[in-house]
PDB file of C-alpha atoms in Angstrom:
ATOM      1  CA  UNK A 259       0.000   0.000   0.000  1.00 36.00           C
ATOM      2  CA  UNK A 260       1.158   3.306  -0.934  1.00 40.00           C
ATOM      3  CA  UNK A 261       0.650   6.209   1.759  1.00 38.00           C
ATOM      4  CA  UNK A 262       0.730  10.347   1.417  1.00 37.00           C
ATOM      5  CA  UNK A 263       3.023  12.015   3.809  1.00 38.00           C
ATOM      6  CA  UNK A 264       2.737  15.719   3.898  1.00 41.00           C
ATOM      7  CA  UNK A 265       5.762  16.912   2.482  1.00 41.00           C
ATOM      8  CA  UNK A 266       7.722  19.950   3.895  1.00 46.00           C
ATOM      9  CA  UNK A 267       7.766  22.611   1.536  1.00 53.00           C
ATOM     10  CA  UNK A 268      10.933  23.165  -0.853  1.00 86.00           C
ATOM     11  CA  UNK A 269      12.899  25.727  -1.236  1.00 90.00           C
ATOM     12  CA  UNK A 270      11.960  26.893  -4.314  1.00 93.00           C
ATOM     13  CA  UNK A 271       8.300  26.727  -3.736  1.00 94.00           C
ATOM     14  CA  UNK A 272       9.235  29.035  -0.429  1.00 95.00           C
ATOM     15  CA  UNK A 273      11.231  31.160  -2.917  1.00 96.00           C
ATOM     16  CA  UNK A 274       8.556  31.540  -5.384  1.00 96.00           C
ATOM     17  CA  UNK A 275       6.069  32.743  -2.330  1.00 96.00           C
ATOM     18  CA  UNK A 276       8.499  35.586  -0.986  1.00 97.00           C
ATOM     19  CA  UNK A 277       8.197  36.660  -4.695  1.00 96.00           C
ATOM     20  CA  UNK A 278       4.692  37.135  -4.508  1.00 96.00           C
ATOM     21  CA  UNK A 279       4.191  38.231  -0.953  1.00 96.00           C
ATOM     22  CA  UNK A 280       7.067  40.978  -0.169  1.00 96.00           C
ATOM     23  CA  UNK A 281       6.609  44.079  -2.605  1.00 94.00           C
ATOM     24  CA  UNK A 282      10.098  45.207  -2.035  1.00 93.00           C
ATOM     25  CA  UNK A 283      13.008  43.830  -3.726  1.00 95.00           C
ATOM     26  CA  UNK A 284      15.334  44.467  -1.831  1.00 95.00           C
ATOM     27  CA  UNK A 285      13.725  42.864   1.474  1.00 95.00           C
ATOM     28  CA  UNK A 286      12.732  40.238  -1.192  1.00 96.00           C
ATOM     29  CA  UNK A 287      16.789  39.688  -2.049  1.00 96.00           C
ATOM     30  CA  UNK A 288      17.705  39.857   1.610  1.00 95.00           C
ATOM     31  CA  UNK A 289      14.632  36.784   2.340  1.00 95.00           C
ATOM     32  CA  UNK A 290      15.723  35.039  -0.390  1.00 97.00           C
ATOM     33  CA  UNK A 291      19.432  35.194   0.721  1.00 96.00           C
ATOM     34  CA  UNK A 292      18.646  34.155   4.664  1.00 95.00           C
ATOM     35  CA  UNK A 293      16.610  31.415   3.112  1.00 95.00           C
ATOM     36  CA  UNK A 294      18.812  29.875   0.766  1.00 95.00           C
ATOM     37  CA  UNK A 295      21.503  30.161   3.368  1.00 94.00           C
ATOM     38  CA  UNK A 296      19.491  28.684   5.961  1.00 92.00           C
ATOM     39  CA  UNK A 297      18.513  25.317   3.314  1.00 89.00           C
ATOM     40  CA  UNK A 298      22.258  25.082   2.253  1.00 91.00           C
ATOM     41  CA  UNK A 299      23.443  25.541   6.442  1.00 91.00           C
ATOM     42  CA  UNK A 300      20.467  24.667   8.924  1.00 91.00           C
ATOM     43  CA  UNK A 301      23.542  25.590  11.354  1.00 90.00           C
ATOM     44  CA  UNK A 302      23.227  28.925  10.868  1.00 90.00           C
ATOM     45  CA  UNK A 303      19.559  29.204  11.919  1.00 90.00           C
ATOM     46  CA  UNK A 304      21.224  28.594  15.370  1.00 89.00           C
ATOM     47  CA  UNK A 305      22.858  30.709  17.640  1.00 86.00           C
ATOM     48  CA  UNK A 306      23.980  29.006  21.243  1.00 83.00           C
ATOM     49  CA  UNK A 307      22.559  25.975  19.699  1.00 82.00           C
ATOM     50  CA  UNK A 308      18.682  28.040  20.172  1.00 84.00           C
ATOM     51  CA  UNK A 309      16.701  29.013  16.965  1.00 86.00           C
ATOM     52  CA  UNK A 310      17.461  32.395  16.862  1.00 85.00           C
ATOM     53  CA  UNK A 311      14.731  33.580  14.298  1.00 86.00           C
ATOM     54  CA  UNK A 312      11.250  34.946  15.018  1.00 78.00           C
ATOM     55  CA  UNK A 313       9.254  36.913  18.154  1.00 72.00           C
ATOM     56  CA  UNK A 314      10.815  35.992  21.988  1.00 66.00           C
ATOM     57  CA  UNK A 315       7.336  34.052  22.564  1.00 60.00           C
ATOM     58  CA  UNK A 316       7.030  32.475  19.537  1.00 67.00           C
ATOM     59  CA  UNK A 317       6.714  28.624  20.432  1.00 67.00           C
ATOM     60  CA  UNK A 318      10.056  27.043  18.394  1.00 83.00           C
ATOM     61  CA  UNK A 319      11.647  24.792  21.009  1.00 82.00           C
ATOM     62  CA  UNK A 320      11.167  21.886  18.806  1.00 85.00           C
ATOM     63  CA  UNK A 321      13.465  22.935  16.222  1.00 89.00           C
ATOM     64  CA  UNK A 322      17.028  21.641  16.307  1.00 88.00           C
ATOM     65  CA  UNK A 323      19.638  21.526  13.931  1.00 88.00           C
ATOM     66  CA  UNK A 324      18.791  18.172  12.640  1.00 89.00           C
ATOM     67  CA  UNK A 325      14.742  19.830  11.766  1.00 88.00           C
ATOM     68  CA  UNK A 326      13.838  18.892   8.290  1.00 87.00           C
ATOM     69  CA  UNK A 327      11.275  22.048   8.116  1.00 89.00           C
ATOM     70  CA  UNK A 328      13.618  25.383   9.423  1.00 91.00           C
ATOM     71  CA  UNK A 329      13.389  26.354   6.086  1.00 93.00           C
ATOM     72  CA  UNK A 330       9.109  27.148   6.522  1.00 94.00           C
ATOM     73  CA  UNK A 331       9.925  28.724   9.907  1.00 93.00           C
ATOM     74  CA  UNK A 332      12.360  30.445   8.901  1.00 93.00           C
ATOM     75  CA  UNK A 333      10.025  32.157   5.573  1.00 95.00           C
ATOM     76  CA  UNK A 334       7.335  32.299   8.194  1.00 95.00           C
ATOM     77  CA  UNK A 335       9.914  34.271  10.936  1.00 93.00           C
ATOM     78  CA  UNK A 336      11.191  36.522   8.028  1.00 93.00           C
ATOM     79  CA  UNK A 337       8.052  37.667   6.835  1.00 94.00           C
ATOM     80  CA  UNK A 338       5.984  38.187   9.810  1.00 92.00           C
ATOM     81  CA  UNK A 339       9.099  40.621  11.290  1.00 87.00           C
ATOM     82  CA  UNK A 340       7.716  43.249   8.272  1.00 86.00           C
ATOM     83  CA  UNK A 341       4.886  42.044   5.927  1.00 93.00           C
ATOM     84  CA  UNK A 342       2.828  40.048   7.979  1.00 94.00           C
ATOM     85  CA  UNK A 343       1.274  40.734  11.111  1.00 93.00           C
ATOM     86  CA  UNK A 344       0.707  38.474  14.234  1.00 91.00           C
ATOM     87  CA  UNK A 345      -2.802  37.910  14.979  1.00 92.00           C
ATOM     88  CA  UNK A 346      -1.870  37.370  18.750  1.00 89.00           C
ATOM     89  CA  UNK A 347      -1.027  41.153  18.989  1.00 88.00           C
ATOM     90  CA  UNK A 348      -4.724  42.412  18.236  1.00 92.00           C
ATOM     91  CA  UNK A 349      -6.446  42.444  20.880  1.00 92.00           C
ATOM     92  CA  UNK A 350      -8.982  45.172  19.901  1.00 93.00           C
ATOM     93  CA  UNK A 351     -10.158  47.152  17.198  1.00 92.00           C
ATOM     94  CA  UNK A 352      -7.097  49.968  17.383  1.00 95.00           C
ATOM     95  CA  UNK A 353      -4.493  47.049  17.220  1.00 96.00           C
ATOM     96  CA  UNK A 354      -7.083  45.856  13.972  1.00 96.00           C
ATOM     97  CA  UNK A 355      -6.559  49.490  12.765  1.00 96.00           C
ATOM     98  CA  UNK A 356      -3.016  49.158  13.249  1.00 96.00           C
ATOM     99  CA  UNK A 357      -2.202  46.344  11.999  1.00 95.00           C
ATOM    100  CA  UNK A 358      -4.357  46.495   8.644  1.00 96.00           C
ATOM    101  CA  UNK A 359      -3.067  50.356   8.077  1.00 96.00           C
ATOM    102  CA  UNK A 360       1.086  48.734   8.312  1.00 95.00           C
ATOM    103  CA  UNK A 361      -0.117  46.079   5.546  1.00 95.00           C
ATOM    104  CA  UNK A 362      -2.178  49.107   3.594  1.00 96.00           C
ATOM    105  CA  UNK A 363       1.352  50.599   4.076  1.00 95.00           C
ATOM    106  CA  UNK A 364       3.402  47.815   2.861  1.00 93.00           C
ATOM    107  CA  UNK A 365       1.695  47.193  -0.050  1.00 93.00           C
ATOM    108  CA  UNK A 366       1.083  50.705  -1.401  1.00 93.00           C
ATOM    109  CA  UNK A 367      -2.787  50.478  -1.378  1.00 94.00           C
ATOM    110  CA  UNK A 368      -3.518  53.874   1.100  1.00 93.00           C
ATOM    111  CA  UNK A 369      -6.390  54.516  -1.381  1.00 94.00           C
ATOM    112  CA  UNK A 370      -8.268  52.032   0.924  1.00 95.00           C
ATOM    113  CA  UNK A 371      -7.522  53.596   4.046  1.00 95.00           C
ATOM    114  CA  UNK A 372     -10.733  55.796   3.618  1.00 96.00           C
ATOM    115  CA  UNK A 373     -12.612  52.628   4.020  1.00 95.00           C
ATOM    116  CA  UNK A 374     -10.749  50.967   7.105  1.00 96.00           C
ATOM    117  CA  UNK A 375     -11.212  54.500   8.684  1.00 96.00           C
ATOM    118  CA  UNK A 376     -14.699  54.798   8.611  1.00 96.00           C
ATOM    119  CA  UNK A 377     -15.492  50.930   8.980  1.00 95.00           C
ATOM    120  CA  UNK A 378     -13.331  50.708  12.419  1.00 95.00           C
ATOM    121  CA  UNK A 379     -14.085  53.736  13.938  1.00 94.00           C
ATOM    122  CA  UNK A 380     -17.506  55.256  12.230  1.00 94.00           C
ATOM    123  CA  UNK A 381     -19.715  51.940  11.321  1.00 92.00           C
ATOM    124  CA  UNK A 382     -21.263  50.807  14.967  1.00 90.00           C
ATOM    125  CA  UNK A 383     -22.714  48.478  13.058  1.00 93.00           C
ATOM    126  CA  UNK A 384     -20.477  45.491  13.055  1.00 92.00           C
ATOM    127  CA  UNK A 385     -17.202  45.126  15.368  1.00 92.00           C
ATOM    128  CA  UNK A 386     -14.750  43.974  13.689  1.00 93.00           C
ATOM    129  CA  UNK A 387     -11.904  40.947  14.301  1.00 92.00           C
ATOM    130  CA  UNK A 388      -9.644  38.660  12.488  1.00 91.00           C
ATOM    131  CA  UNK A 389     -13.062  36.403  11.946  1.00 90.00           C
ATOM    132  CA  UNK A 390     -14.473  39.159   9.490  1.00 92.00           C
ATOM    133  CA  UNK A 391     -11.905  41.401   8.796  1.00 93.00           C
ATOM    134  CA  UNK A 392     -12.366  41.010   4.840  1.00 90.00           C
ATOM    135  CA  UNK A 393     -15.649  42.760   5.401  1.00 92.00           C
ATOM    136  CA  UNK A 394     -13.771  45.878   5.525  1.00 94.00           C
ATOM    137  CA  UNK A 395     -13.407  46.625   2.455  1.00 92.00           C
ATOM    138  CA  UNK A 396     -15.719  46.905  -0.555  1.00 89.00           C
ATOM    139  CA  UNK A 397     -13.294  45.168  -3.202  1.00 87.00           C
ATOM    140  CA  UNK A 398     -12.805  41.802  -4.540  1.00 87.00           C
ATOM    141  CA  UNK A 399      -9.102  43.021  -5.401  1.00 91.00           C
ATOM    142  CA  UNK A 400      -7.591  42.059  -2.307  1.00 93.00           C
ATOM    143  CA  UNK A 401      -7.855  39.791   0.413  1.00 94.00           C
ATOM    144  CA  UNK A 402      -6.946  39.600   4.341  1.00 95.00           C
ATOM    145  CA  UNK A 403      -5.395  36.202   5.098  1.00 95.00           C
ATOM    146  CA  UNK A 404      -3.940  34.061   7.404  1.00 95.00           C
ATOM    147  CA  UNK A 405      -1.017  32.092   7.490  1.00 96.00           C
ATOM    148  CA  UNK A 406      -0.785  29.931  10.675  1.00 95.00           C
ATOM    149  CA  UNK A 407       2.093  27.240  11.595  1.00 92.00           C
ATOM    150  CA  UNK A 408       1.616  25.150  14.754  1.00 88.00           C
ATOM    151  CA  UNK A 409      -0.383  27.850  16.986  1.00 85.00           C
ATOM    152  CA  UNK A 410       1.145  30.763  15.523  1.00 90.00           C
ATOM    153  CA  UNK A 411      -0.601  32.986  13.287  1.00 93.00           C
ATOM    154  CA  UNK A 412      -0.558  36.468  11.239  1.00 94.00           C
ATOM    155  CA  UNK A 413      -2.511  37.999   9.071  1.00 95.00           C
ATOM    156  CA  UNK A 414      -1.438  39.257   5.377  1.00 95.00           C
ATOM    157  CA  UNK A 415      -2.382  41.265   2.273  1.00 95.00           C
ATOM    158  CA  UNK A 416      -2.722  40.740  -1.166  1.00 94.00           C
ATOM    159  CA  UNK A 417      -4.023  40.680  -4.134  1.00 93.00           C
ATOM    160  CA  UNK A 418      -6.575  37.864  -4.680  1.00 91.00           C
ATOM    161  CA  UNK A 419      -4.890  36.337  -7.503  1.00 91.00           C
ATOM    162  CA  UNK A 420      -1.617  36.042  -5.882  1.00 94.00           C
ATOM    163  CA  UNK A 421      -2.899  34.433  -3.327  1.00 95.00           C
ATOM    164  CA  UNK A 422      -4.342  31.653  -5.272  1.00 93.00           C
ATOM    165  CA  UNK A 423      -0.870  31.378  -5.812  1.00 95.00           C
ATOM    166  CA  UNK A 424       0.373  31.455  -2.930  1.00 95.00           C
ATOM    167  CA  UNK A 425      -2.107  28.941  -1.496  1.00 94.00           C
ATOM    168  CA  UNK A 426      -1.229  26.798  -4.655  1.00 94.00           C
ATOM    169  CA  UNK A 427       2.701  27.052  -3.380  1.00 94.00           C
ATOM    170  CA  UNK A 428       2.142  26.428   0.247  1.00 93.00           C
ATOM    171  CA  UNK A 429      -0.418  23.682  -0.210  1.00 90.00           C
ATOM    172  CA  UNK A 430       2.095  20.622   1.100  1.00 85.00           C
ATOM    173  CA  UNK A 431       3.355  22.312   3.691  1.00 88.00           C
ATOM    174  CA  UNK A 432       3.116  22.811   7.318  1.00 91.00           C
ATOM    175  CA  UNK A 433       1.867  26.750   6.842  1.00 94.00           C
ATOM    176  CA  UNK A 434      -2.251  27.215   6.510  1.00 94.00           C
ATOM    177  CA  UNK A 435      -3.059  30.191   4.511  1.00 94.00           C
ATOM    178  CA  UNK A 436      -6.980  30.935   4.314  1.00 93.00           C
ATOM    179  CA  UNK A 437      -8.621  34.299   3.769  1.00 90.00           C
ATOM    180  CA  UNK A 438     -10.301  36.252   6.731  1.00 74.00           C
ATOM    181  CA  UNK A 439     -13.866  36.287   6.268  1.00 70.00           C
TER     182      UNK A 439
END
């Protein structure tokens, strides 16, 4: 009998994501760099023999050098430090503000800003989360999502068909992306 193991993403499929999810090429080059680094010397992911990527509380005590999968932490560490946000820092609707207005920020798209304004602070209509965040804005250009590994989670933005890439990419791996409805 023939069984499917989930595979651990490869490098180039990691590669190909940071292409669609960082905007600026030269964090892009510097990703890519760490990355390929990291794949072609897991030691260097280490520093006093700890993981020495990603947030103080972020839950990575299971990695050692000998980890087949520091190459996904290490694209998940990267791009949650700048293009991502972690979920676990909202705790109301000013950290939803804040967080949304970096990524509005980060990916050059202010003209929507109008729209997270008034929704967050004006609409008393609907309170808004991560749960329906999308709901925000009036376009079908862009999506909030998440991309979770283990218990840790942050929340993106992009255009909709890059992230039917992106999902397409990360589909074998350990990372689940799904848009914020």
């Amino acid at each position: 009998m023939f069984g499917f193991k989930k595979k651990n993403n490869s490098t180039e499929e990691l590669l190909k994501a940071l292409d669609l999810i960082i905007p600026h090429q030269d964090q892009r080059d510097f990703m890519k760099e760490t990355l390929l680094k990291i794949t072609n010397d897991k030691d260097s992911a280490f520093e006093n023999s700890k993981y020495r990527f990603g947030y103080m509380d972020s839950e990575r005590s299971h990695l050692d050098k000998k980890s087949k999968n520091i190459g996904t932490y290490v694209f998940y560490d990267l791009i949650t430090e700048s293009y991502l946000q972690l979920t676990r820092k909202i705790n109301n609707q000013d950290d939803l503000w804040s967080k949304i207005s970096v990524l509005l920020i980060n990916y050059d798209c202010n003209h929507l800003r109008p729209q997270l304004d008034f929704q967050i602070y004006d609409n008393k209509d609907v309170e808004y989360s991560i749960d329906n965040v999308n709901s925000i804005f009036d376009t079908d250009d862009y999506v909030i999502y998440s991309l979770t590994i283990k218990s840790d989670s942050a929340i993106g933005f992009i255009s909709r068909d890059s992230f039917n890439l992106i999902r397409e990419l990360l589909k074998d791996s350990e990372l689940m992306i799904e848009i914020k409805e």
